[in-house]
Structures are given as structure tokens and as C-alpha cells.
């Protein structure tokens, strides 16, 4: 929808009360063709692509809280596709390509900023491993470039290049198509577009159980009553294991808190995303001017959606070693999300052990960048009952066949 400058002024003078609702908020029907559990980015993208690519279905998204109130609204918004294995490169680059056209597709500005990501190498050993990773990524068709120390310095002059710096910089690599996007806008854009295609988006609706008849799902039980559905998609991130438990199976997943922080806003000082596996730190600057930075996983599994001080302290120490100029900034706020981590740090997409039920989970610390692809793949499964070729390697069956996709090292900073 487009607004004239005059209509924006009128809205301002009228107290912003006249905007149309971005998505409908209907009461749930008693029956749908497909129910999607979880109104984060993956659930909403699934609903949108199901309605758009496979029309004529009655679809509902059930969210126990509010849209994007889980990890989608808590993440640090980095998008990139620099993964080690061809299977991962295929899915994450498919997502990045969809992101590149998403504002137009949804008619909603997701504020994609392809400012590049820069991964630091702090030793000769780091650089040897990086050379190997970069070669693998180039073979996967990903736009990465190895950089020496002088090139890194030209890109980010604020980094600490002093002799004797604790984290010496020997070089790094960049993916220039990587960057950040506005997380809320991704959720809201998908919600608005899905609602316009007839999807019922129901907030405040917790799924508390499943009706399963002869090994097939027949519906869901919710705080708002029973809803019948022959197809159910699970997109519940840190609570995937809980939902699997309700359906009578287990997943090779553990849930952890992952935390992040922002500083007070300052003028533009950093025009790319800097990541450092050795310090366990990454940082970018938001459009508001805040430095958005974060950490690795908390050390123990938990369902508590809050971080702890030791991780915060370590990540701030790492950042200040690398960016001494940030020392005098004040910390504005810190928070955590509950992420679902698989044994091989790759997601699970595919049929669940219950007929008619499909999984999109295990994105762990890195699923924001994957939202368009995760949604596309789950929509394909819900519509056809079969894998899209890109999602096939991520089937749950890999944990029994042994064909794991171990991205622990290649997946980035937060593992
Ligand atoms: P969520 O957004 O968590 O949505 C799941 C939804 O399911 C929630 O809204 C929840 O309320 C709902 N739900 C759960 N149980 C039920 C139930 N029983 N009934 C109904 N609804 C239910 N990824 C990146 O790619 N780049 C990053 O820079 C990045 N940074 C991160 C930083 C932090 C601090 C965190 C926490 C995560 C980060 N991630 C990042 C990971 C990314 O946020 C997640 O992988 C991604 O958002 C998962 O999306 P989702 O839709 O699967 O999950
Ligand atoms: O996936 O790029 C990522 C990421 C960075 C921080 C958390 N996840």
C-alpha cells in the first residue's frame, strides 16, 4: 500500500489512529487444511509461500504469544550464505536470493542492507583454515573473498592493529552480499502478505497437544479449543522438542539461551558486520546508530529466556580488545532468545515420525538468514508431502543414516 506525503501528515496530526490493520485477527475456525505452529519468521514465511505457491488451501498460523516475539524479534539480523558444505550453501543462498527480492515481493520494506560481513582471522592457523573454507565456499558458488591484514584494515580502520594487540589481525574473509535486514519487518511483511492471501493468523493461541489417529495427525489442541487439520507444520524453534514430546517423539535437539546486547546510539562508525570466531564476538551498527553485538551460546541447555553475566562479560571484553574506541560507550540493553541446536548444527526440515506432520526446526543460532528458504521448503512439504530437492539433505533421517551436515565450524560465530 502506498501513502502520499499529505496522508502521512494527516496521520501524524490525527494521533496515528487511522492506519489500517496490517493483518486480520480472526477467531480460529474449527477446521483447516494446514495448521502452522509458531508465528516467528519461519512459520509466517511457510504460510505465505503455501498460500502463494500452492493456493486454494485453508491455512492458519497459531502463535502462543505475539508475532515475532520469539527468536525472530530477538536476533541480531545477520544474513549471509557463507557455509562450508554444498547442501548448506544451497539452502542459505536460496534464502539470500529470496531476501534480495523480498521487499518487492511483499511490498514491504524489510530494510535489507547488503553491507557485507567480515570474518576475522587472528593467527596463521586461523588463516589456513579460512583459506580452506573460502575455497570450499567458492566451489559452492558463494561470493566470498579472502583478505590479508592490510585489506581488512582498509575495510575497518577502527579495528585494533596495534602491535601486541591481544587479538592480532592476520586477515579475514568477506561475503559482500551478506549484511543485515530488519527482523520485525520480515515477520510483519510476511504476516501482512499471508493475511492478504487469506491465511488466518491467530495470536495468543498456544498449542497444548495433538490429536493423532492411527499414526496420523488429525488436529491440534489449543488454549482456544480443538482445531482439526490433516497437515501440521512445526516451526517452534526453542520449543520444538516440547512440541515433539506432545506428539510422542523425540528430536536430536537441545535448547539454549543465546544472548545479544546493544550500546547507546552513536554516529555511523561501522559500515559492515564484523565477526570473530576466536573472541566469540560479532558486531554491526544499526540504522539507529546502536552497536548490536553478541555472543556464543550459553554453556548449558535451558528453557530460561534470559542470558547470564559471564557470557556478557566475555563478549564485551572481546569486543573492546578489538575495538578500543568503543570503551566509553554505555550498554543500553541485553536480552536472550531460546534457540534449538541440532547435534550437527544444521536444521531439520522434513516429515516428522507422525503422518501429516512436518518439521522446520533446529536452526539454532543462525535461522534468521534462512527464513525465506525455511518457509519455502516447509510450504512445499505441506503441499506435496515430498521434499524440495534443496531440503532433502536436512531430513530427520540423517541422524539414523549418519549423513550429518556438520556445520559446527563453518556456520559462523555463535556456535
Ligand atoms: P521463532 O521466531 O522463535 O518463532 C517460534 C515461535 O513459536 C515463537 O514465536 C513461539 O512463541 C512459538 N511457539 C512455541 N511454542 C508454541 C506453542 N506450543 N504453540 C504456539 N506457538 C508456539 N540468526 C541469523 O541468521 N542471524 C543472526 O544474526 C542471528 N542472531 C541471533 C541472535 C540471538 C540473540 C538469537 C536468540 C538468535 C539469533 N539468530 C540469528 C537465530 C534466529 O533468530 C533463529 O534461528 C530464527 O529466528 C528462528 O525463527 P523461527 O521462526 O524458527 O523461531
Ligand atoms: O548466523 O550469522 C549468524 C549469527 C550471528 C550471530 C548469531 N547468528
XYZ file of C-alpha atoms and ligand atoms in Angstrom:
476
model
C 0.000 0.000 0.000
C 1.313 3.471 -0.867
C 0.721 6.660 1.102
C 1.060 10.247 -0.101
C 3.084 12.761 1.902
C -0.184 14.515 2.722
C -1.781 11.360 4.151
C 1.303 10.833 6.369
C 0.986 14.381 7.731
C -2.754 13.848 8.334
C -1.993 10.642 10.260
C 0.561 12.466 12.403
C -1.907 15.227 13.236
C -4.682 12.699 13.972
C -2.580 10.831 16.553
C -1.744 7.847 14.272
C -5.177 6.323 14.857
C -6.307 5.845 11.279
C -3.890 3.220 9.947
C -5.494 0.054 8.524
C -4.605 -3.193 10.310
C -1.622 -4.861 8.665
C -3.147 -8.327 9.078
C -6.540 -9.649 10.109
C -7.021 -11.186 13.579
C -9.865 -13.698 13.103
C -11.132 -16.241 15.595
C -9.925 -19.721 14.714
C -12.176 -21.909 12.542
C -12.825 -25.471 13.641
C -11.032 -26.955 10.629
C -8.131 -26.031 8.334
C -6.270 -27.881 5.600
C -2.948 -26.872 7.141
C -2.044 -25.530 10.576
C 1.369 -23.999 11.204
C 2.515 -23.865 14.821
C 4.679 -20.823 15.603
C 4.320 -17.251 14.395
C 8.006 -16.480 14.017
C 9.646 -15.783 10.670
C 9.689 -19.449 9.580
C 6.016 -20.048 10.434
C 4.855 -16.868 8.736
C 7.024 -17.438 5.654
C 5.680 -21.000 5.432
C 2.104 -19.686 5.486
C 2.879 -17.056 2.850
C 4.592 -19.433 0.393
C 1.951 -22.120 0.973
C -0.825 -19.655 0.138
C 1.112 -18.113 -2.753
C 2.814 -21.119 -4.383
C 0.180 -23.776 -3.599
C -3.163 -21.926 -3.415
C -6.716 -22.978 -2.546
C -5.982 -24.197 0.984
C -7.406 -23.065 4.324
C -4.326 -22.179 6.358
C -3.808 -20.968 9.936
C -0.725 -19.847 11.854
C -1.091 -20.417 15.612
C 1.194 -18.344 17.849
C 1.140 -18.661 21.609
C 2.430 -15.129 22.173
C 2.728 -12.336 19.633
C 4.144 -12.438 16.097
C 7.930 -12.340 16.062
C 8.087 -12.415 19.873
C 10.441 -15.415 19.822
C 13.873 -15.501 18.219
C 12.716 -13.658 15.126
C 12.333 -10.453 17.132
C 15.373 -11.126 19.310
C 18.098 -11.844 16.790
C 20.912 -9.680 15.512
C 19.621 -9.781 11.920
C 22.706 -11.021 10.074
C 22.069 -12.531 6.649
C 24.741 -14.385 4.696
C 25.265 -17.707 2.934
C 28.941 -18.484 3.585
C 28.566 -22.103 4.707
C 31.048 -24.928 4.207
C 29.014 -27.819 2.790
C 27.268 -27.682 -0.620
C 23.912 -28.660 0.953
C 24.134 -25.704 3.345
C 25.314 -23.266 0.688
C 22.344 -24.305 -1.477
C 19.714 -23.602 1.165
C 21.271 -20.463 2.678
C 21.990 -18.920 -0.710
C 18.453 -19.716 -1.870
C 17.331 -17.770 1.228
C 19.667 -14.855 0.485
C 18.406 -14.652 -3.097
C 14.813 -14.562 -1.837
C 15.831 -11.869 0.681
C 17.275 -9.825 -2.190
C 13.817 -9.593 -3.782
C 11.707 -9.731 -0.627
C 10.825 -6.039 -0.168
C 9.405 -6.048 -3.693
C 7.723 -9.432 -3.326
C 5.982 -8.477 -0.056
C 5.588 -4.785 -0.949
C 7.056 -4.139 2.500
C 10.449 -2.629 3.202
C 12.489 -5.231 5.082
C 15.438 -2.813 5.131
C 17.918 -5.290 3.654
C 21.365 -3.702 3.833
C 23.989 -5.714 1.955
C 26.891 -4.055 3.716
C 28.949 -7.253 3.718
C 30.131 -9.474 6.540
C 33.784 -9.729 7.505
C 35.116 -12.720 9.440
C 38.422 -12.081 11.233
C 41.483 -14.355 11.236
C 43.646 -13.896 14.341
C 46.528 -16.310 13.670
C 48.280 -18.145 10.852
C 46.285 -21.202 11.892
C 43.004 -19.243 11.513
C 44.135 -18.092 8.070
C 44.960 -21.654 6.939
C 41.502 -22.840 7.962
C 39.897 -19.795 6.396
C 41.670 -20.405 3.098
C 40.247 -23.915 3.082
C 36.753 -22.677 3.950
C 36.862 -19.920 1.354
C 37.921 -22.409 -1.329
C 35.046 -24.711 -0.376
C 32.581 -21.802 -0.422
C 33.837 -20.642 -3.832
C 33.299 -24.171 -5.140
C 29.766 -23.908 -3.717
C 29.266 -20.758 -5.817
C 29.273 -18.341 -2.851
C 30.733 -14.827 -3.325
C 33.461 -14.861 -0.662
C 36.905 -13.216 -0.841
C 39.976 -13.904 1.268
C 41.554 -10.690 2.629
C 45.027 -10.010 4.009
C 45.586 -7.806 7.064
C 46.062 -4.640 5.001
C 42.792 -5.247 3.167
C 40.960 -5.802 6.478
C 42.459 -2.559 7.786
C 41.209 -0.682 4.733
C 37.715 -2.086 5.288
C 37.502 -1.463 9.070
C 40.129 1.076 10.182
C 38.669 1.192 13.707
C 39.933 -2.339 14.484
C 42.901 -2.673 16.837
C 46.018 -3.098 14.669
C 48.430 -2.018 17.426
C 51.491 -4.277 17.852
C 50.849 -6.589 20.801
C 47.062 -6.413 20.451
C 45.538 -9.395 22.244
C 43.659 -10.488 19.105
C 46.112 -9.749 16.309
C 44.523 -9.458 12.897
C 46.177 -11.622 10.260
C 43.450 -11.244 7.655
C 39.946 -12.498 7.129
C 37.300 -13.092 4.538
C 34.238 -11.243 3.376
C 30.924 -12.039 1.745
C 29.829 -8.759 0.215
C 26.215 -9.853 -0.432
C 25.848 -10.529 3.302
C 24.590 -7.888 5.703
C 21.560 -7.215 7.856
C 17.784 -6.865 7.463
C 15.137 -5.523 9.822
C 13.863 -8.538 11.794
C 10.416 -7.170 12.782
C 9.786 -6.062 9.220
C 10.482 -9.591 7.951
C 7.862 -11.025 10.339
C 5.340 -8.257 9.744
C 5.848 -8.236 5.970
C 5.218 -11.988 5.718
C 2.239 -11.709 8.102
C 0.626 -8.920 6.105
C 1.155 -10.661 2.770
C -0.051 -14.043 4.088
C -3.149 -12.470 5.640
C -3.930 -10.752 2.344
C -3.838 -14.204 0.694
C -6.432 -15.492 3.192
C -4.215 -17.041 5.894
C -5.715 -16.804 9.409
C -3.056 -15.534 11.822
C -4.071 -16.246 15.398
C -2.013 -14.808 18.224
C -2.403 -15.781 21.875
C -3.187 -19.362 20.805
C -0.929 -21.937 22.428
C -0.824 -25.472 21.051
C -1.043 -27.803 24.045
C -1.389 -31.188 22.330
C -2.160 -33.100 19.142
C -4.972 -35.380 18.065
C -3.313 -38.381 16.444
C -5.370 -41.180 14.869
C -3.694 -44.340 13.530
C -0.288 -42.639 13.413
C -1.575 -39.573 11.523
C -2.207 -36.114 12.842
C -5.897 -35.150 12.824
C -5.680 -31.807 14.584
C -4.243 -29.681 17.346
C -5.465 -28.866 20.858
C -5.078 -25.248 21.801
C -5.896 -22.800 24.548
C -8.734 -21.653 22.254
C -10.106 -25.150 21.647
C -9.573 -28.064 19.262
C -8.770 -27.367 15.608
C -8.927 -30.150 13.020
C -6.192 -30.281 10.356
C -4.744 -33.078 8.225
C -1.396 -31.279 7.803
C 0.572 -29.629 10.581
C 3.893 -27.773 10.314
C 6.004 -27.227 13.420
C 8.067 -24.010 13.483
C 8.584 -23.500 17.198
C 12.402 -23.049 17.388
C 13.483 -23.414 21.070
C 10.245 -25.236 21.891
C 10.422 -27.790 19.051
C 11.441 -30.515 21.500
C 8.449 -29.697 23.721
C 6.020 -29.979 20.789
C 7.663 -33.195 19.602
C 7.149 -34.553 23.133
C 3.425 -33.713 22.901
C 3.266 -35.691 19.643
C 5.107 -38.660 21.170
C 8.569 -38.484 19.601
C 11.962 -37.009 20.450
C 14.266 -34.809 18.405
C 18.086 -34.661 18.383
C 17.862 -31.082 19.604
C 18.865 -29.160 22.714
C 17.619 -25.684 23.601
C 19.978 -22.994 24.833
C 19.782 -19.296 25.608
C 21.632 -17.122 23.110
C 22.158 -13.527 24.115
C 22.888 -10.220 22.473
C 23.323 -6.603 23.505
C 23.154 -3.060 22.145
C 25.074 0.051 23.064
C 23.732 3.555 23.192
C 23.404 5.044 19.668
C 26.360 6.857 18.108
C 27.086 8.399 14.722
C 27.994 5.959 11.906
C 31.326 4.258 12.717
C 30.978 0.746 11.267
C 29.639 0.040 7.786
C 29.978 -3.733 7.699
C 29.336 -6.709 10.003
C 32.473 -7.845 11.852
C 32.633 -11.390 13.222
C 35.412 -13.070 15.173
C 35.177 -16.757 16.000
C 38.247 -16.562 18.283
C 36.743 -13.906 20.540
C 33.196 -15.292 20.210
C 32.060 -11.798 19.249
C 30.262 -10.154 16.337
C 29.137 -6.565 15.898
C 27.241 -4.365 13.459
C 25.757 -0.897 13.695
C 22.013 -0.477 13.396
C 20.353 2.267 11.387
C 19.552 3.959 14.711
C 23.297 4.046 15.492
C 23.378 1.400 18.220
C 26.170 -1.150 18.123
C 24.448 -4.519 18.039
C 26.711 -7.263 19.300
C 26.598 -10.717 20.653
C 27.991 -13.839 21.837
C 28.105 -17.585 21.637
C 25.588 -19.926 23.219
C 25.204 -20.095 26.951
C 27.158 -23.042 28.266
C 24.294 -25.265 29.401
C 20.887 -26.196 27.910
C 17.925 -24.325 29.353
C 14.405 -23.105 28.627
C 15.015 -19.835 30.508
C 14.840 -16.978 28.030
C 17.499 -14.851 29.681
C 21.267 -14.732 29.473
C 23.942 -14.837 32.124
C 26.673 -12.453 33.137
C 29.841 -14.484 32.328
C 28.964 -14.699 28.607
C 28.120 -10.987 28.562
C 31.394 -10.102 30.263
C 33.478 -12.257 27.899
C 31.891 -10.884 24.754
C 32.243 -7.270 25.874
C 35.902 -7.925 26.771
C 36.491 -9.421 23.310
C 34.830 -6.505 21.558
C 36.778 -3.900 23.485
C 40.073 -5.652 22.746
C 39.223 -5.452 19.064
C 37.578 -2.018 19.107
C 39.221 0.027 21.891
C 37.286 3.091 20.671
C 34.045 1.514 21.933
C 35.290 1.522 25.572
C 33.347 4.568 26.689
C 30.017 3.539 25.215
C 27.198 2.709 27.585
C 25.391 -0.617 27.364
C 21.743 0.107 26.591
C 20.184 -3.336 26.962
C 20.826 -7.083 26.819
C 18.430 -9.937 26.097
C 18.310 -13.589 25.099
C 16.372 -15.920 22.828
C 15.806 -19.656 23.123
C 17.456 -21.441 20.229
C 17.206 -25.093 19.160
C 20.552 -26.659 18.337
C 20.986 -29.980 16.486
C 23.950 -32.255 17.017
C 25.423 -31.250 13.657
C 24.396 -27.561 13.872
C 22.222 -27.883 10.775
C 18.436 -27.573 10.688
C 15.839 -30.325 10.408
C 13.326 -29.955 7.576
C 11.099 -32.843 6.615
C 8.395 -35.266 7.680
C 8.035 -35.991 11.403
C 7.523 -39.568 12.650
C 3.761 -38.784 12.768
C 1.905 -38.857 9.415
C 0.865 -35.423 8.090
C 3.233 -33.609 10.477
C 6.298 -31.765 9.130
C 9.294 -30.185 10.852
C 11.123 -26.904 10.349
C 13.444 -26.558 13.341
C 16.998 -26.824 14.623
C 18.119 -23.539 13.052
C 19.929 -22.845 16.291
C 21.815 -19.584 16.276
C 21.508 -18.956 12.537
C 17.942 -19.246 11.284
C 17.034 -15.615 10.671
C 19.047 -15.612 7.448
C 17.206 -18.787 6.410
C 13.613 -17.636 6.939
C 12.582 -17.336 3.263
C 14.090 -20.732 2.390
C 12.787 -22.493 5.512
C 9.305 -21.201 4.723
C 9.529 -22.157 1.053
C 10.708 -25.703 1.877
C 8.085 -26.370 4.551
C 5.336 -24.998 2.305
C 6.467 -27.444 -0.401
C 6.340 -30.336 2.087
C 2.911 -29.363 3.434
C 1.518 -29.056 -0.081
C 3.046 -32.130 -1.711
C 4.133 -34.401 1.144
C 7.532 -34.580 -0.570
C 10.880 -32.828 -0.158
C 12.009 -29.998 -2.390
C 15.475 -31.109 -3.652
C 17.134 -28.394 -1.505
C 15.558 -29.608 1.754
C 16.100 -33.367 1.205
C 19.579 -33.494 2.876
C 18.121 -31.877 6.022
C 15.660 -34.706 6.640
C 15.433 -36.119 10.174
C 16.609 -39.424 8.682
C 20.189 -38.139 8.539
C 20.528 -38.895 12.256
C 19.972 -42.589 11.562
C 21.716 -42.803 8.182
C 24.776 -40.943 9.511
C 24.777 -38.400 6.655
C 25.243 -35.473 9.048
C 25.996 -31.970 7.751
C 28.417 -30.788 10.402
C 28.492 -27.008 10.189
C 29.853 -26.538 13.723
C 32.970 -24.842 12.404
C 31.641 -23.295 9.214
C 28.348 -21.951 10.498
C 29.769 -18.791 11.986
C 30.174 -17.134 15.262
C 27.513 -18.171 17.620
C 28.086 -21.941 17.854
P 10.899 -18.101 16.466
O 11.000 -16.731 15.925
O 11.446 -18.339 17.833
O 9.375 -18.499 16.398
C 8.862 -19.655 17.034
C 7.516 -19.257 17.608
O 6.858 -20.423 18.090
C 7.643 -18.311 18.792
O 7.034 -17.072 18.479
C 6.941 -19.053 19.921
O 6.189 -18.192 20.769
C 6.046 -20.017 19.148
N 5.653 -21.206 19.919
C 6.441 -22.006 20.669
N 5.707 -22.983 21.217
C 4.435 -22.790 20.799
C 3.216 -23.462 21.051
N 3.164 -24.533 21.846
N 2.082 -23.018 20.484
C 2.115 -21.918 19.656
N 3.240 -21.234 19.416
C 4.389 -21.667 19.973
N 20.096 -15.956 13.030
C 20.697 -15.392 11.944
O 20.577 -15.896 10.821
N 21.438 -14.251 12.061
C 21.659 -13.661 13.272
O 22.316 -12.608 13.346
C 21.081 -14.268 14.407
N 21.309 -13.719 15.624
C 20.680 -14.232 16.714
C 20.872 -13.592 17.941
C 20.161 -14.005 19.049
C 20.371 -13.294 20.361
C 19.244 -15.097 18.934
C 18.453 -15.547 20.125
C 19.087 -15.770 17.732
C 19.815 -15.351 16.607
N 19.659 -15.967 15.356
C 20.272 -15.424 14.253
C 18.837 -17.176 15.208
C 17.436 -16.830 14.688
O 16.875 -15.775 15.453
C 16.504 -18.030 14.745
O 17.131 -19.164 14.185
C 15.223 -17.760 13.952
O 14.668 -16.514 14.320
C 14.228 -18.865 14.171
O 12.999 -18.469 13.613
P 11.694 -19.303 13.936
O 10.585 -18.671 13.221
O 12.002 -20.743 13.704
O 11.576 -19.177 15.520
O 24.085 -16.755 11.866
O 25.386 -15.121 11.273
C 24.754 -15.742 12.124
C 24.738 -15.266 13.507
C 25.452 -14.259 14.009
C 25.124 -14.189 15.315
C 24.209 -15.126 15.598
N 23.987 -15.793 14.459
